[in-house]
Short mmCIF file of C-alpha atoms in Angstrom, two decimals:
data_model
loop_
_atom_site.label_atom_id
_atom_site.label_comp_id
_atom_site.label_asym_id
_atom_site.label_seq_id
_atom_site.Cartn_x
_atom_site.Cartn_y
_atom_site.Cartn_z
CA UNK A 1 -7.59 75.38 91.13
CA UNK A 2 -11.05 74.36 92.26
CA UNK A 3 -12.37 70.84 91.70
CA UNK A 4 -14.92 72.18 89.10
CA UNK A 5 -12.16 73.93 87.16
CA UNK A 6 -10.19 70.72 87.08
CA UNK A 7 -13.17 68.83 85.64
CA UNK A 8 -13.70 71.44 82.93
CA UNK A 9 -10.03 71.35 81.99
CA UNK A 10 -10.07 67.56 81.88
CA UNK A 11 -13.21 67.41 79.67
CA UNK A 12 -11.75 69.99 77.32
CA UNK A 13 -8.62 67.96 76.99
CA UNK A 14 -10.65 64.83 76.31
CA UNK A 15 -12.90 66.48 73.66
CA UNK A 16 -10.01 68.16 71.89
CA UNK A 17 -7.55 65.33 72.20
CA UNK A 18 -5.61 63.57 69.48
CA UNK A 19 -8.55 61.46 68.16
CA UNK A 20 -9.31 62.19 64.47
CA UNK A 21 -12.27 64.48 64.18
CA UNK A 22 -15.07 63.77 61.63
CA UNK A 23 -14.80 66.15 58.61
CA UNK A 24 -17.58 68.56 57.69
CA UNK A 25 -20.76 66.94 56.30
CA UNK A 26 -20.93 66.17 52.55
CA UNK A 27 -23.90 67.24 50.43
CA UNK A 28 -27.13 65.50 51.36
CA UNK A 29 -29.60 65.41 48.40
CA UNK A 30 -33.23 65.29 49.45
CA UNK A 31 -35.49 62.30 48.94
CA UNK A 32 -37.46 64.35 46.42
CA UNK A 33 -34.34 65.05 44.38
CA UNK A 34 -33.35 61.37 44.34
CA UNK A 35 -36.90 60.28 43.47
CA UNK A 36 -37.12 62.78 40.62
CA UNK A 37 -33.77 61.64 39.27
CA UNK A 38 -34.82 57.99 39.45
CA UNK A 39 -38.11 58.79 37.71
CA UNK A 40 -36.24 60.52 34.91
CA UNK A 41 -33.91 57.53 34.51
CA UNK A 42 -36.87 55.13 34.54
CA UNK A 43 -38.57 57.18 31.83
CA UNK A 44 -35.43 57.10 29.70
CA UNK A 45 -35.13 53.35 30.26
CA UNK A 46 -38.75 52.86 29.23
CA UNK A 47 -38.12 54.94 26.10
CA UNK A 48 -35.04 52.84 25.30
CA UNK A 49 -37.13 49.71 25.77
CA UNK A 50 -39.79 51.04 23.43
CA UNK A 51 -37.24 52.00 20.78
CA UNK A 52 -35.49 48.65 21.17
CA UNK A 53 -38.76 46.88 20.48
CA UNK A 54 -39.48 49.04 17.47
CA UNK A 55 -35.92 48.62 16.24
CA UNK A 56 -36.17 44.84 16.61
CA UNK A 57 -39.34 44.88 14.52
CA UNK A 58 -37.74 47.20 11.97
CA UNK A 59 -34.65 45.01 11.69
CA UNK A 60 -36.85 41.94 11.31
CA UNK A 61 -38.79 43.68 8.55
CA UNK A 62 -35.51 44.78 6.98
CA UNK A 63 -34.34 41.16 6.93
CA UNK A 64 -37.66 40.09 5.39
CA UNK A 65 -37.27 42.71 2.69
CA UNK A 66 -33.66 41.66 2.13
CA UNK A 67 -34.91 38.09 1.66
CA UNK A 68 -37.53 39.45 -0.72
CA UNK A 69 -34.83 41.27 -2.69
CA UNK A 70 -32.80 38.05 -2.85
CA UNK A 71 -35.89 36.14 -4.01
CA UNK A 72 -36.69 38.72 -6.68
CA UNK A 73 -33.09 38.71 -7.80
CA UNK A 74 -33.17 34.97 -8.28
CA UNK A 75 -36.46 35.28 -10.18
CA UNK A 76 -34.71 37.79 -12.41
CA UNK A 77 -31.94 35.22 -12.88
CA UNK A 78 -34.61 32.66 -13.82
CA UNK A 79 -36.16 35.06 -16.32
CA UNK A 80 -32.76 35.65 -17.92
CA UNK A 81 -32.17 31.89 -18.25
CA UNK A 82 -35.67 31.32 -19.65
CA UNK A 83 -35.27 34.17 -22.15
CA UNK A 84 -31.94 32.79 -23.40
CA UNK A 85 -33.57 29.37 -23.85
CA UNK A 86 -36.56 30.89 -25.69
CA UNK A 87 -34.27 32.87 -28.00
CA UNK A 88 -32.33 29.70 -28.86
CA UNK A 89 -35.55 27.80 -29.55
CA UNK A 90 -36.87 30.62 -31.74
CA UNK A 91 -33.65 30.75 -33.75
CA UNK A 92 -33.81 26.97 -34.28
CA UNK A 93 -37.47 27.27 -35.36
CA UNK A 94 -36.56 30.01 -37.84
CA UNK A 95 -33.87 27.80 -39.37
CA UNK A 96 -36.31 24.88 -39.62
CA UNK A 97 -38.94 27.10 -41.26
CA UNK A 98 -36.42 28.44 -43.76
CA UNK A 99 -35.25 24.91 -44.64
CA UNK A 100 -38.85 23.72 -45.06
CA UNK A 101 -39.59 26.70 -47.30
CA UNK A 102 -36.61 25.83 -49.50
CA UNK A 103 -37.79 22.21 -49.74
CA UNK A 104 -41.31 23.29 -50.63
CA UNK A 105 -40.04 25.69 -53.31
CA UNK A 106 -37.80 22.98 -54.80
CA UNK A 107 -40.68 20.49 -54.88
CA UNK A 108 -42.92 23.03 -56.62
CA UNK A 109 -40.25 23.68 -59.24
CA UNK A 110 -39.83 19.93 -59.79
CA UNK A 111 -43.57 19.51 -60.31
CA UNK A 112 -43.64 22.29 -62.86
CA UNK A 113 -40.70 20.75 -64.72
CA UNK A 114 -42.32 17.31 -64.77
CA UNK A 115 -45.57 18.78 -66.03
CA UNK A 116 -43.74 20.51 -68.86
CA UNK A 117 -41.94 17.29 -69.82
CA UNK A 118 -45.25 15.45 -69.80
CA UNK A 119 -46.81 18.13 -71.97
CA UNK A 120 -43.91 17.86 -74.43
CA UNK A 121 -44.31 14.11 -74.53
CA UNK A 122 -48.04 14.38 -75.06
CA UNK A 123 -47.56 16.94 -77.85
CA UNK A 124 -45.14 14.59 -79.62
CA UNK A 125 -47.36 11.55 -79.12
CA UNK A 126 -50.71 13.04 -79.93
CA UNK A 127 -51.89 13.31 -83.51
CA UNK A 128 -54.87 15.43 -84.34
CA UNK A 129 -55.86 15.71 -80.66
CA UNK A 130 -56.01 11.93 -80.12
CA UNK A 131 -55.03 10.47 -76.78
CA UNK A 132 -51.76 8.78 -75.94
CA UNK A 133 -51.75 5.24 -77.30
CA UNK A 134 -54.33 5.99 -80.05
CA UNK A 135 -53.95 4.70 -83.60
CA UNK A 136 -52.37 7.96 -84.80
CA UNK A 137 -49.43 7.35 -82.51
CA UNK A 138 -48.48 4.33 -84.59
CA UNK A 139 -48.58 5.99 -88.03
CA UNK A 140 -45.19 5.68 -89.67
CA UNK A 141 -44.34 2.27 -88.27
CA UNK A 142 -42.19 0.36 -90.80
CA UNK A 143 -42.95 -3.15 -89.62
CA UNK A 144 -44.88 -5.12 -87.03
CA UNK A 145 -41.79 -5.12 -84.83
CA UNK A 146 -41.53 -1.34 -85.14
CA UNK A 147 -45.20 -1.03 -84.30
CA UNK A 148 -44.76 -3.17 -81.18
CA UNK A 149 -41.70 -1.19 -80.10
CA UNK A 150 -43.63 2.09 -80.45
CA UNK A 151 -46.45 0.72 -78.36
CA UNK A 152 -44.07 -0.42 -75.63
CA UNK A 153 -42.20 2.88 -75.69
CA UNK A 154 -45.38 4.93 -75.41
CA UNK A 155 -46.60 2.84 -72.54
CA UNK A 156 -43.29 3.00 -70.67
CA UNK A 157 -42.72 6.72 -71.18
CA UNK A 158 -46.29 7.54 -70.26
CA UNK A 159 -46.25 5.45 -67.11
CA UNK A 160 -42.82 6.77 -66.06
CA UNK A 161 -43.81 10.40 -66.55
CA UNK A 162 -47.09 9.98 -64.76
CA UNK A 163 -45.45 8.13 -61.87
CA UNK A 164 -42.79 10.80 -61.61
CA UNK A 165 -45.41 13.50 -61.59
CA UNK A 166 -47.32 11.69 -58.85
CA UNK A 167 -44.17 11.29 -56.73
CA UNK A 168 -43.15 14.92 -57.11
CA UNK A 169 -46.67 16.01 -56.25
CA UNK A 170 -46.54 13.88 -53.14
CA UNK A 171 -43.12 15.33 -52.26
CA UNK A 172 -44.52 18.79 -52.73
CA UNK A 173 -47.38 18.01 -50.36
CA UNK A 174 -44.95 16.66 -47.77
CA UNK A 175 -42.73 19.71 -48.09
CA UNK A 176 -45.74 21.99 -47.81
CA UNK A 177 -46.80 20.15 -44.65
CA UNK A 178 -43.30 20.51 -43.24
CA UNK A 179 -43.35 24.18 -44.12
CA UNK A 180 -46.68 24.65 -42.34
CA UNK A 181 -45.45 22.72 -39.29
CA UNK A 182 -42.23 24.72 -39.22
CA UNK A 183 -44.14 27.98 -39.45
CA UNK A 184 -46.39 26.88 -36.60
CA UNK A 185 -43.33 25.94 -34.51
CA UNK A 186 -41.78 29.30 -35.36
CA UNK A 187 -44.93 31.13 -34.27
CA UNK A 188 -44.96 29.17 -31.02
CA UNK A 189 -41.26 29.83 -30.42
CA UNK A 190 -41.65 33.53 -31.14
CA UNK A 191 -44.64 33.71 -28.81
CA UNK A 192 -42.58 31.95 -26.15
CA UNK A 193 -39.72 34.38 -26.67
CA UNK A 194 -42.08 37.33 -26.37
CA UNK A 195 -43.57 35.86 -23.17
CA UNK A 196 -40.09 35.23 -21.75
CA UNK A 197 -39.04 38.78 -22.61
CA UNK A 198 -42.14 40.15 -20.89
CA UNK A 199 -41.49 37.89 -17.87
CA UNK A 200 -37.95 39.26 -17.70
CA UNK A 201 -39.28 42.83 -17.68
CA UNK A 202 -41.84 41.98 -14.99
CA UNK A 203 -39.19 40.21 -12.90
CA UNK A 204 -36.82 43.16 -13.18
CA UNK A 205 -39.61 45.58 -12.23
CA UNK A 206 -40.53 43.41 -9.22
CA UNK A 207 -36.88 43.29 -8.24
CA UNK A 208 -36.63 47.08 -8.48
CA UNK A 209 -39.75 47.48 -6.33
CA UNK A 210 -38.26 45.12 -3.74
CA UNK A 211 -34.99 47.05 -3.78
CA UNK A 212 -36.82 50.36 -3.27
CA UNK A 213 -38.86 48.92 -0.39
CA UNK A 214 -35.68 47.62 1.21
CA UNK A 215 -33.95 50.98 0.80
CA UNK A 216 -36.89 52.80 2.40
CA UNK A 217 -36.96 50.34 5.31
CA UNK A 218 -33.20 50.64 5.71
CA UNK A 219 -33.53 54.43 6.02
CA UNK A 220 -36.34 54.06 8.59
CA UNK A 221 -34.31 51.51 10.54
CA UNK A 222 -31.28 53.77 10.51
CA UNK A 223 -33.38 56.66 11.85
CA UNK A 224 -34.73 54.45 14.63
CA UNK A 225 -31.21 53.32 15.49
CA UNK A 226 -30.11 56.94 15.67
CA UNK A 227 -33.04 57.79 18.01
CA UNK A 228 -32.26 54.79 20.17
CA UNK A 229 -28.58 55.73 20.40
CA UNK A 230 -29.51 59.28 21.45
CA UNK A 231 -31.95 58.10 24.14
CA UNK A 232 -29.41 55.54 25.40
CA UNK A 233 -26.92 58.38 25.86
CA UNK A 234 -29.58 60.31 27.77
CA UNK A 235 -30.31 57.20 29.84
CA UNK A 236 -26.63 56.81 30.67
CA UNK A 237 -26.51 60.45 31.78
CA UNK A 238 -29.68 60.06 33.87
CA UNK A 239 -28.39 56.89 35.52
CA UNK A 240 -25.11 58.65 36.20
CA UNK A 241 -27.03 61.49 37.84
CA UNK A 242 -29.01 59.01 39.97
CA UNK A 243 -25.81 57.23 40.87
CA UNK A 244 -24.21 60.53 41.85
CA UNK A 245 -27.12 61.52 44.11
CA UNK A 246 -27.28 58.08 45.67
CA UNK A 247 -23.52 58.14 46.23
CA UNK A 248 -23.86 61.53 47.92
CA UNK A 249 -26.64 60.15 50.14
CA UNK A 250 -24.48 57.12 50.99
CA UNK A 251 -21.54 59.35 51.84
CA UNK A 252 -23.80 61.52 53.98
CA UNK A 253 -25.18 58.47 55.80
CA UNK A 254 -21.62 57.28 56.41
CA UNK A 255 -20.71 60.73 57.72
CA UNK A 256 -23.78 60.68 59.97
CA UNK A 257 -22.77 57.31 61.38
CA UNK A 258 -19.19 58.47 61.94
CA UNK A 259 -20.46 61.64 63.62
CA UNK A 260 -22.71 59.58 65.88
CA UNK A 261 -19.81 57.37 66.92
CA UNK A 262 -17.63 60.45 67.51
CA UNK A 263 -20.33 62.06 69.68
CA UNK A 264 -20.77 58.87 71.67
CA UNK A 265 -17.00 58.55 72.16
CA UNK A 266 -16.75 62.16 73.29
CA UNK A 267 -19.65 61.68 75.67
CA UNK A 268 -18.03 58.55 77.09
CA UNK A 269 -14.75 60.34 77.58
CA UNK A 270 -16.46 63.30 79.19
CA UNK A 271 -18.33 61.02 81.54
CA UNK A 272 -15.14 59.20 82.44
CA UNK A 273 -13.39 62.49 83.13
CA UNK A 274 -16.23 63.76 85.28
CA UNK A 275 -16.28 60.55 87.23
CA UNK A 276 -12.55 60.76 87.82
CA UNK A 277 -12.86 64.32 89.14
CA UNK A 278 -15.87 63.67 91.40
CA UNK A 279 -15.31 63.06 95.21
CA UNK A 280 -15.10 59.42 96.29
CA UNK A 281 -18.40 58.28 97.80
CA UNK A 282 -18.56 56.52 101.17
CA UNK A 283 -18.23 52.81 100.97
CA UNK A 284 -21.55 51.13 100.85
CA UNK A 285 -22.63 47.62 100.80
CA UNK A 286 -22.42 46.17 97.31
CA UNK A 287 -25.64 46.05 95.46
CA UNK A 288 -26.64 43.05 93.41
CA UNK A 289 -25.71 43.47 89.74
CA UNK A 290 -28.26 42.61 87.10
CA UNK A 291 -26.97 40.15 84.55
CA UNK A 292 -26.21 41.69 81.06
CA UNK A 293 -27.96 40.35 77.93
CA UNK A 294 -25.96 37.93 75.73
CA UNK A 295 -24.60 39.45 72.52
CA UNK A 296 -26.19 38.38 69.36
CA UNK A 297 -12.56 12.18 -0.31
CA UNK A 298 -14.25 11.92 -3.26
CA UNK A 299 -16.57 13.83 -5.80
CA UNK A 300 -18.31 15.43 -2.93
CA UNK A 301 -14.96 16.55 -1.60
CA UNK A 302 -14.07 17.91 -5.05
CA UNK A 303 -17.23 20.05 -4.99
CA UNK A 304 -16.51 21.25 -1.45
CA UNK A 305 -12.87 22.01 -2.25
CA UNK A 306 -13.82 24.06 -5.31
CA UNK A 307 -16.29 26.12 -3.28
CA UNK A 308 -13.86 26.62 -0.38
CA UNK A 309 -11.11 27.69 -2.78
CA UNK A 310 -13.25 30.76 -3.61
CA UNK A 311 -13.34 32.08 -0.03
CA UNK A 312 -12.68 35.79 -0.04
CA UNK A 313 -13.88 36.28 -3.64
CA UNK A 314 -16.19 39.30 -3.80
CA UNK A 315 -19.95 38.88 -4.18
CA UNK A 316 -21.27 40.04 -7.57
CA UNK A 317 -24.94 39.62 -8.34
CA UNK A 318 -25.39 37.56 -11.52
CA UNK A 319 -21.69 36.61 -11.42
CA UNK A 320 -20.08 33.19 -11.75
CA UNK A 321 -20.32 30.27 -14.16
CA UNK A 322 -18.88 26.78 -14.66
CA UNK A 323 -15.38 28.18 -15.16
CA UNK A 324 -15.14 30.60 -12.23
CA UNK A 325 -16.06 34.15 -11.21
CA UNK A 326 -17.39 36.60 -13.81
CA UNK A 327 -18.58 40.21 -13.96
CA UNK A 328 -21.89 40.77 -12.20
CA UNK A 329 -24.93 42.29 -13.91
CA UNK A 330 -27.01 45.36 -13.14
CA UNK A 331 -30.07 45.01 -10.91
CA UNK A 332 -31.16 48.64 -10.81
CA UNK A 333 -30.86 48.80 -7.02
CA UNK A 334 -28.78 47.37 -4.18
CA UNK A 335 -26.32 45.44 -6.36
CA UNK A 336 -25.77 48.51 -8.52
CA UNK A 337 -25.18 50.66 -5.44
CA UNK A 338 -22.38 48.26 -4.50
CA UNK A 339 -21.04 48.32 -8.07
CA UNK A 340 -21.57 44.57 -8.56
CA UNK A 341 -21.66 44.98 -12.33
CA UNK A 342 -18.07 46.27 -12.17
CA UNK A 343 -16.87 43.40 -9.97
CA UNK A 344 -15.72 39.91 -10.88
CA UNK A 345 -17.20 37.46 -8.41
CA UNK A 346 -20.04 35.07 -7.60
CA UNK A 347 -23.64 35.26 -6.49
CA UNK A 348 -25.12 32.35 -4.52
CA UNK A 349 -26.25 30.20 -7.47
CA UNK A 350 -23.17 31.12 -9.51
CA UNK A 351 -20.95 29.68 -6.77
CA UNK A 352 -22.93 26.41 -6.88
CA UNK A 353 -22.52 26.27 -10.68
CA UNK A 354 -18.75 26.50 -10.34
CA UNK A 355 -18.46 24.07 -7.40
CA UNK A 356 -20.48 21.25 -8.98
CA UNK A 357 -18.96 21.68 -12.44
CA UNK A 358 -15.80 20.19 -10.92
CA UNK A 359 -17.70 16.92 -10.50
CA UNK A 360 -19.26 17.05 -13.97
CA UNK A 361 -22.62 18.41 -12.78
CA UNK A 362 -23.78 21.52 -14.66
CA UNK A 363 -26.44 23.53 -12.85
CA UNK A 364 -28.53 26.43 -14.21
CA UNK A 365 -27.88 29.94 -12.86
CA UNK A 366 -31.01 30.13 -10.69
CA UNK A 367 -31.39 28.72 -7.17
CA UNK A 368 -35.05 27.76 -7.77
CA UNK A 369 -34.00 25.47 -10.67
CA UNK A 370 -31.06 24.17 -8.64
CA UNK A 371 -33.45 23.19 -5.83
CA UNK A 372 -35.20 20.79 -8.23
CA UNK A 373 -32.03 19.49 -9.89
CA UNK A 374 -31.38 16.51 -7.60
CA UNK A 375 -32.79 14.24 -4.89
CA UNK A 376 -34.70 15.83 -2.02
CA UNK A 377 -33.35 14.82 1.40
CA UNK A 378 -34.91 15.87 4.76
CA UNK A 379 -33.02 18.71 6.40
CA UNK A 380 -32.35 16.49 9.45
CA UNK A 381 -30.40 14.07 7.20
CA UNK A 382 -28.28 16.61 5.32
CA UNK A 383 -24.68 15.62 4.63
CA UNK A 384 -21.59 17.42 3.33
CA UNK A 385 -22.00 18.36 -0.32
CA UNK A 386 -25.78 18.91 -0.10
CA UNK A 387 -27.24 22.23 -1.24
CA UNK A 388 -29.27 24.15 1.37
CA UNK A 389 -32.03 26.52 0.23
CA UNK A 390 -34.09 29.39 1.62
CA UNK A 391 -37.31 31.03 0.48
CA UNK A 392 -40.29 29.81 -1.56
CA UNK A 393 -39.22 27.02 -3.91
CA UNK A 394 -35.61 27.62 -2.88
CA UNK A 395 -35.67 30.85 -4.86
CA UNK A 396 -34.16 33.19 -2.24
CA UNK A 397 -30.71 31.77 -1.46
CA UNK A 398 -28.55 28.65 -1.76
CA UNK A 399 -25.43 27.49 0.09
CA UNK A 400 -23.27 24.34 0.24
CA UNK A 401 -23.31 22.28 3.46
CA UNK A 402 -19.85 21.43 4.83
CA UNK A 403 -20.84 19.40 7.89
CA UNK A 404 -20.71 20.24 11.59
CA UNK A 405 -23.45 22.84 11.22
CA UNK A 406 -21.34 24.95 8.84
CA UNK A 407 -21.81 26.00 5.21
CA UNK A 408 -20.03 27.97 2.48
CA UNK A 409 -21.96 30.69 0.66
CA UNK A 410 -21.85 33.84 -1.43
CA UNK A 411 -24.15 35.82 0.89
CA UNK A 412 -25.00 39.29 -0.46
CA UNK A 413 -23.68 42.47 -2.09
CA UNK A 414 -20.79 43.96 -0.16
CA UNK A 415 -19.74 40.59 1.28
CA UNK A 416 -17.38 37.85 0.11
CA UNK A 417 -17.59 34.08 -0.25
CA UNK A 418 -17.34 32.80 3.32
CA UNK A 419 -17.95 29.95 5.77
CA UNK A 420 -20.96 30.54 8.05
CA UNK A 421 -23.07 28.64 10.57
CA UNK A 422 -26.26 27.26 9.01
CA UNK A 423 -29.12 29.77 9.43
CA UNK A 424 -32.47 28.12 10.06
CA UNK A 425 -34.77 31.12 9.65
CA UNK A 426 -36.73 30.66 6.40
CA UNK A 427 -34.81 27.50 5.51
CA UNK A 428 -36.44 24.89 3.25
CA UNK A 429 -37.35 21.53 4.89
CA UNK A 430 -35.33 19.61 2.30
CA UNK A 431 -31.80 19.85 0.94
CA UNK A 432 -30.86 18.83 -2.62
CA UNK A 433 -28.33 16.04 -3.10
CA UNK A 434 -26.61 15.90 -6.46
CA UNK A 435 -23.95 13.22 -5.79
#
């Protein structure tokens, strides 16, 4: 075998030895493909961002409209309370007017009777058209004593009848005045009842409008959420595609590096084999070697306990009184859609009515009236047992403060009486302290 053949055989053995060979190259996506995939993912992410912003605004508007519905509901509660009060006042005014009419009629009858008695007396006392006390009244006297007695009798009877007539006339005038005053009070009460009834209708219409606006916004918000969910799925798919292409590029780069190392190792081995097979050179004087670079208890507690005992009781708009949960009432919208009028439960102000009744405090069924029922205390100084309010005049919602930043409330249709952290959005700057 020639020396050249030996070198070839040795190099072949080195290049095809037992060292693990690098596998075939994996797919190598182009820079354009990766850039296009990233651009698509970025566009989807931007679209998600846009929809998230719009959804945030829609949800904020939805919450505002929900607060508006709560406010209108409480105004409807107020109108119901005011109408019940006006009806009671009108009924009392009708009774007063009827009693005054009876008194006036009785006084008129008494006057007529007294006048008739006086006429009868005058007819018996007069003679030939003469006046009472005239000479003719004394005809028939038997003696001076009889004459004196007749004079005294005439004077007494006349004075008594006239005085009685005057008194009855005065009583009739008083009764007539009472009748007029009672009629005026009745007119005022009936006007007030009519105004309260109209206010109730207006409040219910406003509530219905608020409910419809909320429903429309809820539908729009739901559609936005659906769009956002769809684009987020597309974004996830786009990011997965980018990740896949980038993973392929990384695998290809790793393969390239492994192939480079393999080629270098093969070249080194081939060089070593060639050197081993080459003839030995003549000895020469050693050359200088260049240096290598360096390598390189109390009432308050009673109120709290009564409220907490109702945890889990269903929300029912218009429900609750001093004795406990009651059937809700129709609102023509959200509450009806939840069937509140078929449920026995509490709304926010109804829960407060029940809780405070345990301490002998009887609140009206309207959060706006409850807000003005006790002492106003700055929100920063609120203590357990204070009522917390939201919305204009406290007319949107009310809850009972428990301490430690927590409260108990009847929140909204579809929920139950529960303990919640105090929400500060839209909260009133004062709480109401009853005890």
